[in-house]
Short mmCIF file of N, CA and C in Angstrom, two decimals:
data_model
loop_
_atom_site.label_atom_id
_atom_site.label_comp_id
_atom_site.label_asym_id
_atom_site.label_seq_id
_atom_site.Cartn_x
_atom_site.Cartn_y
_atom_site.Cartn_z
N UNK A 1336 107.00 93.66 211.02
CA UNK A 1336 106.41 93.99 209.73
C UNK A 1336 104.89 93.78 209.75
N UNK A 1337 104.23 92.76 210.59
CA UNK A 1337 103.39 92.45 210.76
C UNK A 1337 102.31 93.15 210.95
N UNK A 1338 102.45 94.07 212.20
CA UNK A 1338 102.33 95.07 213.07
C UNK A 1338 101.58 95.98 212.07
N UNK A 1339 103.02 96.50 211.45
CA UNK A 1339 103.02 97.88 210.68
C UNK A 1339 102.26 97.69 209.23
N UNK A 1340 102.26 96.65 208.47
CA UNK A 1340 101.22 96.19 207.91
C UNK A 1340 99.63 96.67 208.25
N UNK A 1341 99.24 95.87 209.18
CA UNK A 1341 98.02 95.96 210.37
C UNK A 1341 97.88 97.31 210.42
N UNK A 1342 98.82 98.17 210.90
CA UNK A 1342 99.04 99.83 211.31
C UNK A 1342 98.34 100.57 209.27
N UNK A 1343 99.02 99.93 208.93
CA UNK A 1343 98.80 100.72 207.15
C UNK A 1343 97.50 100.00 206.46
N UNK A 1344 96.86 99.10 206.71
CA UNK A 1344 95.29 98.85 206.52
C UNK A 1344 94.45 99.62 207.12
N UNK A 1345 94.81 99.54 208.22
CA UNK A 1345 93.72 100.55 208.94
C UNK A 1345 93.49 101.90 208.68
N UNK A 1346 94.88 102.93 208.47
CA UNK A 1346 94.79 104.00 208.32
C UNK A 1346 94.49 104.23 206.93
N UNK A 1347 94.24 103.16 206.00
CA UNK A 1347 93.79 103.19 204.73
C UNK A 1347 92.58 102.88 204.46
N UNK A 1348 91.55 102.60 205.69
CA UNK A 1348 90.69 102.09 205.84
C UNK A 1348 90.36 101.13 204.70
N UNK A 1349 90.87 100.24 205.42
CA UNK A 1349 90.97 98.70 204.73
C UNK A 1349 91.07 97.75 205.30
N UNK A 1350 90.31 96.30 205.33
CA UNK A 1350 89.84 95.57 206.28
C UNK A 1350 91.28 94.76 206.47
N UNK A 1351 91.70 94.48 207.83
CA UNK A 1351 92.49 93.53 208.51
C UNK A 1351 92.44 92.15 208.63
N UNK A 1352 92.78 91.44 207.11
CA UNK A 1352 92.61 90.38 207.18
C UNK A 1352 94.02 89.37 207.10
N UNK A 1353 94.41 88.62 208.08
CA UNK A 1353 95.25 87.92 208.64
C UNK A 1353 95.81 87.27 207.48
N UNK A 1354 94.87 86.75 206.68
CA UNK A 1354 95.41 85.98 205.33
C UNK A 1354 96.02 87.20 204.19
N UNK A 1355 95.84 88.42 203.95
CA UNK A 1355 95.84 89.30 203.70
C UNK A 1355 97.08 89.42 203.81
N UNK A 1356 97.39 89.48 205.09
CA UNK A 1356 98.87 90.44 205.60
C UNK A 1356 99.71 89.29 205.89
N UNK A 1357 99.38 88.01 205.50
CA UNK A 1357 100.37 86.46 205.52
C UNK A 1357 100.88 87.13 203.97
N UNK A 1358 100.09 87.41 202.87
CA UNK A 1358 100.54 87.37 201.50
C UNK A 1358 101.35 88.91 201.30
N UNK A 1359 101.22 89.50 202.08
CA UNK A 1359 101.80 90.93 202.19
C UNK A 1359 103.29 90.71 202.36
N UNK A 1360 103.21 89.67 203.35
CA UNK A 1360 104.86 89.54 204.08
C UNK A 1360 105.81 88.28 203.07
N UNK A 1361 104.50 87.38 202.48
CA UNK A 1361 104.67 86.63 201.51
C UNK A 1361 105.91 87.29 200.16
N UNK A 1362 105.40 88.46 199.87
CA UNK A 1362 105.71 89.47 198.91
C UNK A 1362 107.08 89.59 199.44
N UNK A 1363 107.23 90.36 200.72
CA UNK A 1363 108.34 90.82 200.86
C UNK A 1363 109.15 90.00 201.29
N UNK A 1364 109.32 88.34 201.91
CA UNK A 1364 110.67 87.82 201.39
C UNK A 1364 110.77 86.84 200.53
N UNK A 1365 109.91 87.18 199.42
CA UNK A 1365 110.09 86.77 198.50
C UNK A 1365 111.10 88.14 197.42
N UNK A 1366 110.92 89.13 197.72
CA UNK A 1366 111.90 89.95 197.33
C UNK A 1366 113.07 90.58 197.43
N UNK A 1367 113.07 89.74 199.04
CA UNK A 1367 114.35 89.83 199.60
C UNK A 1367 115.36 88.74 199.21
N UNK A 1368 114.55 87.28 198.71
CA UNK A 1368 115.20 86.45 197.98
C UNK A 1368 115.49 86.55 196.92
N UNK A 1369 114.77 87.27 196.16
CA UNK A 1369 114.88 87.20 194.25
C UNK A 1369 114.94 88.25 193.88
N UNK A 1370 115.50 88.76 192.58
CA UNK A 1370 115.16 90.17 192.17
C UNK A 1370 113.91 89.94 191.21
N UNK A 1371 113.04 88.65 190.79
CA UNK A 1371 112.17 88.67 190.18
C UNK A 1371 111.17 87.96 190.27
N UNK A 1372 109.57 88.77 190.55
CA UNK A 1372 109.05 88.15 191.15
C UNK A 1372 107.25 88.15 190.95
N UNK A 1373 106.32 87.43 191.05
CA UNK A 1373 105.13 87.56 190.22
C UNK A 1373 103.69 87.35 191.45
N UNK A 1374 103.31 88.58 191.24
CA UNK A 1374 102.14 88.52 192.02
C UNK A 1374 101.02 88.30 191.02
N UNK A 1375 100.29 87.22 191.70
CA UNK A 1375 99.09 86.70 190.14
C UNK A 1375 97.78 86.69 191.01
N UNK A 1376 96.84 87.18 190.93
CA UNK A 1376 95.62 86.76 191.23
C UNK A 1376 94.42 87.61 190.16
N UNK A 1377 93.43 87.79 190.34
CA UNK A 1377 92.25 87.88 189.49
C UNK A 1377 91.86 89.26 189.72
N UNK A 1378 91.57 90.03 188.51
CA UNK A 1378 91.11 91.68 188.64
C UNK A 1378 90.38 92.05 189.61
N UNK A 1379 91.23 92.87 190.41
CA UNK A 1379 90.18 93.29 192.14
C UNK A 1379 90.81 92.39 193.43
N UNK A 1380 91.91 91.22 192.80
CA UNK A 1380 91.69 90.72 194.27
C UNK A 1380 92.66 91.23 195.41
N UNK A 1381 93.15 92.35 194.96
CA UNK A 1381 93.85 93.40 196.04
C UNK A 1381 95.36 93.09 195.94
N UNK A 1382 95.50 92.74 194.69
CA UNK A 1382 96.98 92.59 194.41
C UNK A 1382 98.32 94.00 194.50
N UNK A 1383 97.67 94.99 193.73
CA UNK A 1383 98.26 96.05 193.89
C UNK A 1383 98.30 96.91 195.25
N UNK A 1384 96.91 96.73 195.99
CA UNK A 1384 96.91 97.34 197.14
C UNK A 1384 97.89 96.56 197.98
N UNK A 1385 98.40 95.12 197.93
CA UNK A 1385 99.10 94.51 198.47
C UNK A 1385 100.61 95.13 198.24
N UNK A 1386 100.70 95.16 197.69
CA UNK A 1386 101.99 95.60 197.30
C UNK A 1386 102.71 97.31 197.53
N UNK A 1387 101.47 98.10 197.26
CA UNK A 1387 101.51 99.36 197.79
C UNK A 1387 101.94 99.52 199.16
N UNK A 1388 100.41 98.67 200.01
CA UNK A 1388 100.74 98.38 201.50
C UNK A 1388 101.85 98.51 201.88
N UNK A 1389 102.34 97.46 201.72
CA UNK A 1389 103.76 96.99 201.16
C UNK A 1389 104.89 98.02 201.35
N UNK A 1390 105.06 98.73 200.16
CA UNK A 1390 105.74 99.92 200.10
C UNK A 1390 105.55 100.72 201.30
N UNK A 1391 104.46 101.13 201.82
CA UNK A 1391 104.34 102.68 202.46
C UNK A 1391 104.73 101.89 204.07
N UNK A 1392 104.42 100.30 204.37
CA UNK A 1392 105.25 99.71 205.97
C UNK A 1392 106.92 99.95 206.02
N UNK A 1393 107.17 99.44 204.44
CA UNK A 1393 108.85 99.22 204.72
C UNK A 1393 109.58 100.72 204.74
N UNK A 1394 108.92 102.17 204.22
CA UNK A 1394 109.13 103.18 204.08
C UNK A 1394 108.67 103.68 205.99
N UNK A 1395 107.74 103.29 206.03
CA UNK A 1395 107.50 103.59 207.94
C UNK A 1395 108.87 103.07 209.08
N UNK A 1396 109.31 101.26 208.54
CA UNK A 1396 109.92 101.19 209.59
C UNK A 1396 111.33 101.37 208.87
N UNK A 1397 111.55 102.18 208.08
CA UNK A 1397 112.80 102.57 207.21
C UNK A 1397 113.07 103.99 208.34
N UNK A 1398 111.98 104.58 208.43
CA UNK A 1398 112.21 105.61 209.15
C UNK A 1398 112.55 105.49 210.77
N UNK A 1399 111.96 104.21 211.37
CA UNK A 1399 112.16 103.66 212.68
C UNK A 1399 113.57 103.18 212.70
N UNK A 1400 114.24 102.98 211.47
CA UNK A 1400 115.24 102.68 211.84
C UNK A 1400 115.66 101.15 212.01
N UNK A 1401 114.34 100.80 211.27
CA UNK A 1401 114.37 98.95 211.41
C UNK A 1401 115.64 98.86 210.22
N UNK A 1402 116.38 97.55 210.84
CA UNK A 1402 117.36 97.32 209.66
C UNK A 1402 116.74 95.98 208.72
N UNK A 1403 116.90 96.15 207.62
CA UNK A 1403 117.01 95.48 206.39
C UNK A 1403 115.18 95.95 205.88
N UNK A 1404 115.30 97.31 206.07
CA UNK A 1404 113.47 97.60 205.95
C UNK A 1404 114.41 99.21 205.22
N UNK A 1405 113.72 99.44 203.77
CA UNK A 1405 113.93 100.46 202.41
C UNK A 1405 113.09 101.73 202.10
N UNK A 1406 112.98 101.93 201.83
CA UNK A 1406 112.05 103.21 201.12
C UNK A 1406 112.31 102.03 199.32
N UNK A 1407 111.03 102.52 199.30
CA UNK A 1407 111.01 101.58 197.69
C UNK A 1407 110.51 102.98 196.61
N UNK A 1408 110.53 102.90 195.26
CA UNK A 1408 110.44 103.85 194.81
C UNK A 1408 110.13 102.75 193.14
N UNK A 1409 108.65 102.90 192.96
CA UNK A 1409 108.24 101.98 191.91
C UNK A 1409 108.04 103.23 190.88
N UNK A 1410 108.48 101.88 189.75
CA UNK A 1410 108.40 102.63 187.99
C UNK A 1410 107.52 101.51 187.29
N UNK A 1411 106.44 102.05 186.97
CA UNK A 1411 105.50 100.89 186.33
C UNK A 1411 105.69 101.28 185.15
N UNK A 1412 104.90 100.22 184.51
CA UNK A 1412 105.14 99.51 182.61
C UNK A 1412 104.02 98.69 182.32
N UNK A 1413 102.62 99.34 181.89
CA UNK A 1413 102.40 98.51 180.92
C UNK A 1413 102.61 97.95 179.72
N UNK A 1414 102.77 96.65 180.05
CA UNK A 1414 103.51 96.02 178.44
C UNK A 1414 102.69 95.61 177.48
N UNK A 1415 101.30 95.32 177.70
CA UNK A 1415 100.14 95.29 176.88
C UNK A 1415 99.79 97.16 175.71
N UNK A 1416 99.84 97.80 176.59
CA UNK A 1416 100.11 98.76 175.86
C UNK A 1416 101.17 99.00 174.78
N UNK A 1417 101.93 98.48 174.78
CA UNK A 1417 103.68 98.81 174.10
C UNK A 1417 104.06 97.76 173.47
N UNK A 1418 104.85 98.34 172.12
CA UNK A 1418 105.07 97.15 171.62
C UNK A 1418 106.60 97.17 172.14
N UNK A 1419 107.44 95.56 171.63
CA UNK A 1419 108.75 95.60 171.80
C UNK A 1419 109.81 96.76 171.49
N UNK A 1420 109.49 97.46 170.56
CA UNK A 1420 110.29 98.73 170.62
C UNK A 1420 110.13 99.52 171.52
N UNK A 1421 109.14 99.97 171.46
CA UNK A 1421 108.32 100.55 172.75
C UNK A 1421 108.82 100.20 174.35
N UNK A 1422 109.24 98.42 174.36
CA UNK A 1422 109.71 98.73 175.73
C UNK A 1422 111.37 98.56 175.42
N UNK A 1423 111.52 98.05 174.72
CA UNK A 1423 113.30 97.79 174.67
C UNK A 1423 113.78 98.84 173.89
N UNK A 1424 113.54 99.19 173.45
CA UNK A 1424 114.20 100.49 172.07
C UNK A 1424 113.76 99.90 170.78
N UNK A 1425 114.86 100.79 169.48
CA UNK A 1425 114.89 99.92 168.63
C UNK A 1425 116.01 100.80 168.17
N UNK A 1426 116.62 100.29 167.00
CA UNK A 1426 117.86 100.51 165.95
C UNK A 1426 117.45 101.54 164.64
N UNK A 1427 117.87 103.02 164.70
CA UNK A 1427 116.96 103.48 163.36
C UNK A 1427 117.56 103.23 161.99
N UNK A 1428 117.41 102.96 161.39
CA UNK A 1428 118.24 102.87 160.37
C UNK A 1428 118.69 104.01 159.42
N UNK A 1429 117.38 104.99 159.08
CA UNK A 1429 117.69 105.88 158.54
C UNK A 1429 118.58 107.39 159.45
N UNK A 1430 118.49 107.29 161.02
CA UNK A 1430 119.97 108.06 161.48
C UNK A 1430 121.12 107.48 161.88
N UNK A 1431 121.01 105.79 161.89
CA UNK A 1431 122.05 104.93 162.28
C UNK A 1431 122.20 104.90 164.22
N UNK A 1432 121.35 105.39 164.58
CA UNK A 1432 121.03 105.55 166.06
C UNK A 1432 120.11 104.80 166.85
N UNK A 1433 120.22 104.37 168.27
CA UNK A 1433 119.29 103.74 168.86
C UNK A 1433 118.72 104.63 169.79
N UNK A 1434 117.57 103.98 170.05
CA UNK A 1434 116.36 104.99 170.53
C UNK A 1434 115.87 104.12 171.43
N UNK A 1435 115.69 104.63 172.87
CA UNK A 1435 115.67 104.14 173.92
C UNK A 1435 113.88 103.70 174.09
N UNK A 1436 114.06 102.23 174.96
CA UNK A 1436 112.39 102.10 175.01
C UNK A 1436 112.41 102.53 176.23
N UNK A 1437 111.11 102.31 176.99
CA UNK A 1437 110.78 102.45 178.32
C UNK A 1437 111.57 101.92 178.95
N UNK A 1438 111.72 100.93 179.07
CA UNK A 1438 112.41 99.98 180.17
C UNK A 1438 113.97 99.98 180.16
N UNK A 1439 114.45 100.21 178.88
CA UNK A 1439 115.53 100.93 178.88
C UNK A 1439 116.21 102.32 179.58
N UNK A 1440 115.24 102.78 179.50
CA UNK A 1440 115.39 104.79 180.24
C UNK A 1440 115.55 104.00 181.29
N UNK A 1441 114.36 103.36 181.88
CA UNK A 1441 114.00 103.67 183.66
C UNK A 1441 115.00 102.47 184.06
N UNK A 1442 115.54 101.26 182.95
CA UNK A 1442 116.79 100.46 184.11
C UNK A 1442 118.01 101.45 184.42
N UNK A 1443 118.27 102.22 183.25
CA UNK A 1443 119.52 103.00 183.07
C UNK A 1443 119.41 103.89 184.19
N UNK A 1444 118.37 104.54 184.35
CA UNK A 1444 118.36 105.51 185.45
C UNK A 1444 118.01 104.76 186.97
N UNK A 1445 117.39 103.47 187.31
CA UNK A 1445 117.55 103.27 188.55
C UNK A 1445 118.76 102.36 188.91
N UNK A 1446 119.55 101.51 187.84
CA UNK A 1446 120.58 100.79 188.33
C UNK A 1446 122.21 101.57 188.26
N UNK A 1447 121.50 102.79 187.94
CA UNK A 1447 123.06 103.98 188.25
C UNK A 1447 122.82 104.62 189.54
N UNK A 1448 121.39 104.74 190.03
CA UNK A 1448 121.24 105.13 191.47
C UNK A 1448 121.29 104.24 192.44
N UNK A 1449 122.83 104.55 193.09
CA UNK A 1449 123.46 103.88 194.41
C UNK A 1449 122.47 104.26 195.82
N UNK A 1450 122.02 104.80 196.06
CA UNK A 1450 121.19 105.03 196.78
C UNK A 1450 120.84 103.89 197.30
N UNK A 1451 120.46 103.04 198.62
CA UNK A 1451 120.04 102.36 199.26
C UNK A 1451 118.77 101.99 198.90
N UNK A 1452 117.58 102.81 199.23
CA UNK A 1452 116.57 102.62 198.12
C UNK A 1452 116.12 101.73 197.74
N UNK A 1453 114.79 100.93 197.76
CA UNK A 1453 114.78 99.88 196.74
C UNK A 1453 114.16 100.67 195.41
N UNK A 1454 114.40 99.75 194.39
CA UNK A 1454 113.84 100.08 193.28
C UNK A 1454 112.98 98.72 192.44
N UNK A 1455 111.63 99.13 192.59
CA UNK A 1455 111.35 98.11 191.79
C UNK A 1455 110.68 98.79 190.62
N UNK A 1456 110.71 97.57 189.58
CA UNK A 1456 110.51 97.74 188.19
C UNK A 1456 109.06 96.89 187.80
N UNK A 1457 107.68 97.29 188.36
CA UNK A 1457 106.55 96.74 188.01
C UNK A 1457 106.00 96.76 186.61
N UNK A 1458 105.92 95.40 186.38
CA UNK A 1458 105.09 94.71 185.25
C UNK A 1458 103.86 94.92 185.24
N UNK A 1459 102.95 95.85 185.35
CA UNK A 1459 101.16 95.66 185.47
C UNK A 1459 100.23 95.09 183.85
N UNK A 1460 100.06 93.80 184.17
CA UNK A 1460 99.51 93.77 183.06
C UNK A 1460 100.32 91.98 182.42
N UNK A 1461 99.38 91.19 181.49
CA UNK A 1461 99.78 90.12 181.16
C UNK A 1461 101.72 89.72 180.38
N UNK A 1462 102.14 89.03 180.75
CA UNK A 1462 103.08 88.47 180.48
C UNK A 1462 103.11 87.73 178.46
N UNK A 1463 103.79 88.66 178.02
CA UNK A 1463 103.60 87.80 176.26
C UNK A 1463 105.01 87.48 176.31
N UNK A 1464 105.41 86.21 175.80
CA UNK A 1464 106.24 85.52 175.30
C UNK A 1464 106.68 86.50 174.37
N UNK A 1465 106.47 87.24 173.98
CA UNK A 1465 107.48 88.23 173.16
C UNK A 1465 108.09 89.12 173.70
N UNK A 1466 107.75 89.75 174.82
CA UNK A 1466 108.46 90.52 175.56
C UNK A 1466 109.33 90.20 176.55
N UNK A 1467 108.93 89.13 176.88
CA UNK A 1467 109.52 88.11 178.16
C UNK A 1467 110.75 87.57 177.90
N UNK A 1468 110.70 86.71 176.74
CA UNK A 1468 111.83 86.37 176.29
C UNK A 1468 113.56 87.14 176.32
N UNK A 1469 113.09 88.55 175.76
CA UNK A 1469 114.12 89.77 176.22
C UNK A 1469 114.73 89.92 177.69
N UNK A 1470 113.62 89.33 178.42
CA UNK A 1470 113.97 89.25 179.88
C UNK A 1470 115.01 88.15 180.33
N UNK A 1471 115.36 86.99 179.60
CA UNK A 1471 115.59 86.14 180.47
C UNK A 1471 117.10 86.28 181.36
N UNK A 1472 118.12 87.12 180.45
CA UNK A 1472 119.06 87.10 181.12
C UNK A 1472 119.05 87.93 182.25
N UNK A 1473 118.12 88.79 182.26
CA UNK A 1473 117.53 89.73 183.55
C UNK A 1473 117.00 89.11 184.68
N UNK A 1474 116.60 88.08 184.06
CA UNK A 1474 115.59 87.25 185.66
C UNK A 1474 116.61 86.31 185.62
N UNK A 1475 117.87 85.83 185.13
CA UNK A 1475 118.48 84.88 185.23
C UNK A 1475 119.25 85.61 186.92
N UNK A 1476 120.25 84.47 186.79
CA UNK A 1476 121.39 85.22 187.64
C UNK A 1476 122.45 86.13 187.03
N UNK A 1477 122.54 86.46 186.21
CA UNK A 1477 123.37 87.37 185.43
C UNK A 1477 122.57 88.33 185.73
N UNK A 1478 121.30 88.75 186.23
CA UNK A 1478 120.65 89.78 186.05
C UNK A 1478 121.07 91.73 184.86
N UNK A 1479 121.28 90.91 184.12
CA UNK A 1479 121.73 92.00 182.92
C UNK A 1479 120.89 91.73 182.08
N UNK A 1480 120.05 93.08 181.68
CA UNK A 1480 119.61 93.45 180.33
C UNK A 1480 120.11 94.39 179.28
N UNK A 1481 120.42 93.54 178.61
CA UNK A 1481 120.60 93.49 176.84
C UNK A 1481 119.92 93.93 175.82
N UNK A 1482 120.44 95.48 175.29
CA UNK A 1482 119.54 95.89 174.65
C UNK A 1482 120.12 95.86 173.17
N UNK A 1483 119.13 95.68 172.15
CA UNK A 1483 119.58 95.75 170.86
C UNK A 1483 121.35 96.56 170.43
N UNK A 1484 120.92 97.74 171.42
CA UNK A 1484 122.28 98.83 170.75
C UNK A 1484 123.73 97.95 171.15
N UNK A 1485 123.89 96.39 171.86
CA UNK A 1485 124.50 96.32 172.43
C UNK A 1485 124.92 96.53 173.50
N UNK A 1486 124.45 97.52 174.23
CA UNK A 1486 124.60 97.85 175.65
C UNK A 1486 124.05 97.34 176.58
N UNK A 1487 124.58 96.63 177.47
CA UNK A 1487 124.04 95.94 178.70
C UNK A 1487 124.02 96.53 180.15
N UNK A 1488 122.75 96.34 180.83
CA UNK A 1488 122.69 96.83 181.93
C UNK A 1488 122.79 96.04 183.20
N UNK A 1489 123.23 96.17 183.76
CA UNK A 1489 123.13 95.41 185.17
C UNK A 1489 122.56 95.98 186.26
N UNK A 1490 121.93 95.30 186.94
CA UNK A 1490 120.94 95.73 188.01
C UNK A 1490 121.89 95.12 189.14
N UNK A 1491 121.36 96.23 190.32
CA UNK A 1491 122.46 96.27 191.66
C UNK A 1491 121.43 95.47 192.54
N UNK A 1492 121.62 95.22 193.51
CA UNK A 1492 120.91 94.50 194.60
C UNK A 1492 119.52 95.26 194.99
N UNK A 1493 119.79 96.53 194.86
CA UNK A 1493 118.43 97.38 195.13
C UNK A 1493 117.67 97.69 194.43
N UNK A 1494 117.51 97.05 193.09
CA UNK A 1494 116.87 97.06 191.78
C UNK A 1494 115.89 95.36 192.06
N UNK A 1495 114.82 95.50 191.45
CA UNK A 1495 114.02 93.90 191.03
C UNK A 1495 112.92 94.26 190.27
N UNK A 1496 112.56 93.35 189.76
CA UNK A 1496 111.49 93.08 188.93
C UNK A 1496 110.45 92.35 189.53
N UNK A 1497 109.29 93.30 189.45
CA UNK A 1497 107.75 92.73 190.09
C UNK A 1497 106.82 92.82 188.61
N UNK A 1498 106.36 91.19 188.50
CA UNK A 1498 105.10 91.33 187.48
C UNK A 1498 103.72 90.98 188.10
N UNK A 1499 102.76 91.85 188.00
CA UNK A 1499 101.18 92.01 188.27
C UNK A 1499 100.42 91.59 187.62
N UNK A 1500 100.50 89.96 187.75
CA UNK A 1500 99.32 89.40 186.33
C UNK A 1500 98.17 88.66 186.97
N UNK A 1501 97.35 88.50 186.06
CA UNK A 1501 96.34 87.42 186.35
C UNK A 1501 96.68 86.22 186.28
N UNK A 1502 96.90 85.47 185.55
CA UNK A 1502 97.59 84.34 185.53
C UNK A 1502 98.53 83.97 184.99
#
């Protein structure tokens, strides 16, 4: 992984820094352990490019044929933008119907795709105690989210949650 890391800085022309590609690999078994997981550092400090990196090695040696190495396929969410309806749904009252938020659509549609695949579900953007909270049985071990309409989702092994914060 190391290697191919090293191999995807360069051709991105992007400097090869050892501490760099320690937090790169940092990332990835840390996601091989958890389905939820928080990359934090300060605007610019190459958090996202880390993670991209990231993506486009395990998609290289996916193709080599390395085993326990994915094709990943990210769905981002800013949650600063959106309010709680906005990402969970909400209940209408005047058609008696629920109305899907963001994060609702995109769990429904990546934890029905069996596909090998990873799927992650990026957070870009600060963490509010109001939105989070909705999360917990998701980052628990039950990993199921619970949406107002009653309907619960469960996420498969090839599903996780990545949040991109500052602190």
């Amino acid at each position: 992984l190391k290697e191919t890391l090293e191999l995807e800085l360069r051709e991105n022309n992007l400097q090869v820094v050892q501490e760099y590609i320690t937090k790169m690999v940092q990332i990835f078994d840390c996601k091989v352990a958890r389905h939820g997981n928080m990359v934090v550092g300060k605007t610019g400090a190459g958090k996202s490019e880390a993670w991209k990196c990231l993506t486009r090695a395990m998609a290289r040696l996916k193709k080599e044929n390395i085993e326990e190495m994915e094709r990943v396929h990210v769905h981002t969410i800013n949650p600063l933008a959106l309010s709680n309806d906005e990402i969970y749904g909400k209940f209408d009252e005047a058609t008696m119907g629920f109305t899907d938020g963001v994060l609702a659509k995109i769990m429904r549609t990546v934890c029905k795709d069996e596909a090998s695949d990873q799927k992650w579900i990026l957070f870009d953007g600060p963490v509010d105690t109001l939105w989070i909270e909705s999360m917990n049985t998701t980052l628990d071990d039950n990993k199921l989210l619970t949406l107002l309409s009653g309907e619960r989702i469960s996420m498969p092994a090839q599903v996780s949650l990545l949040f991109e914060v500052e602190d």
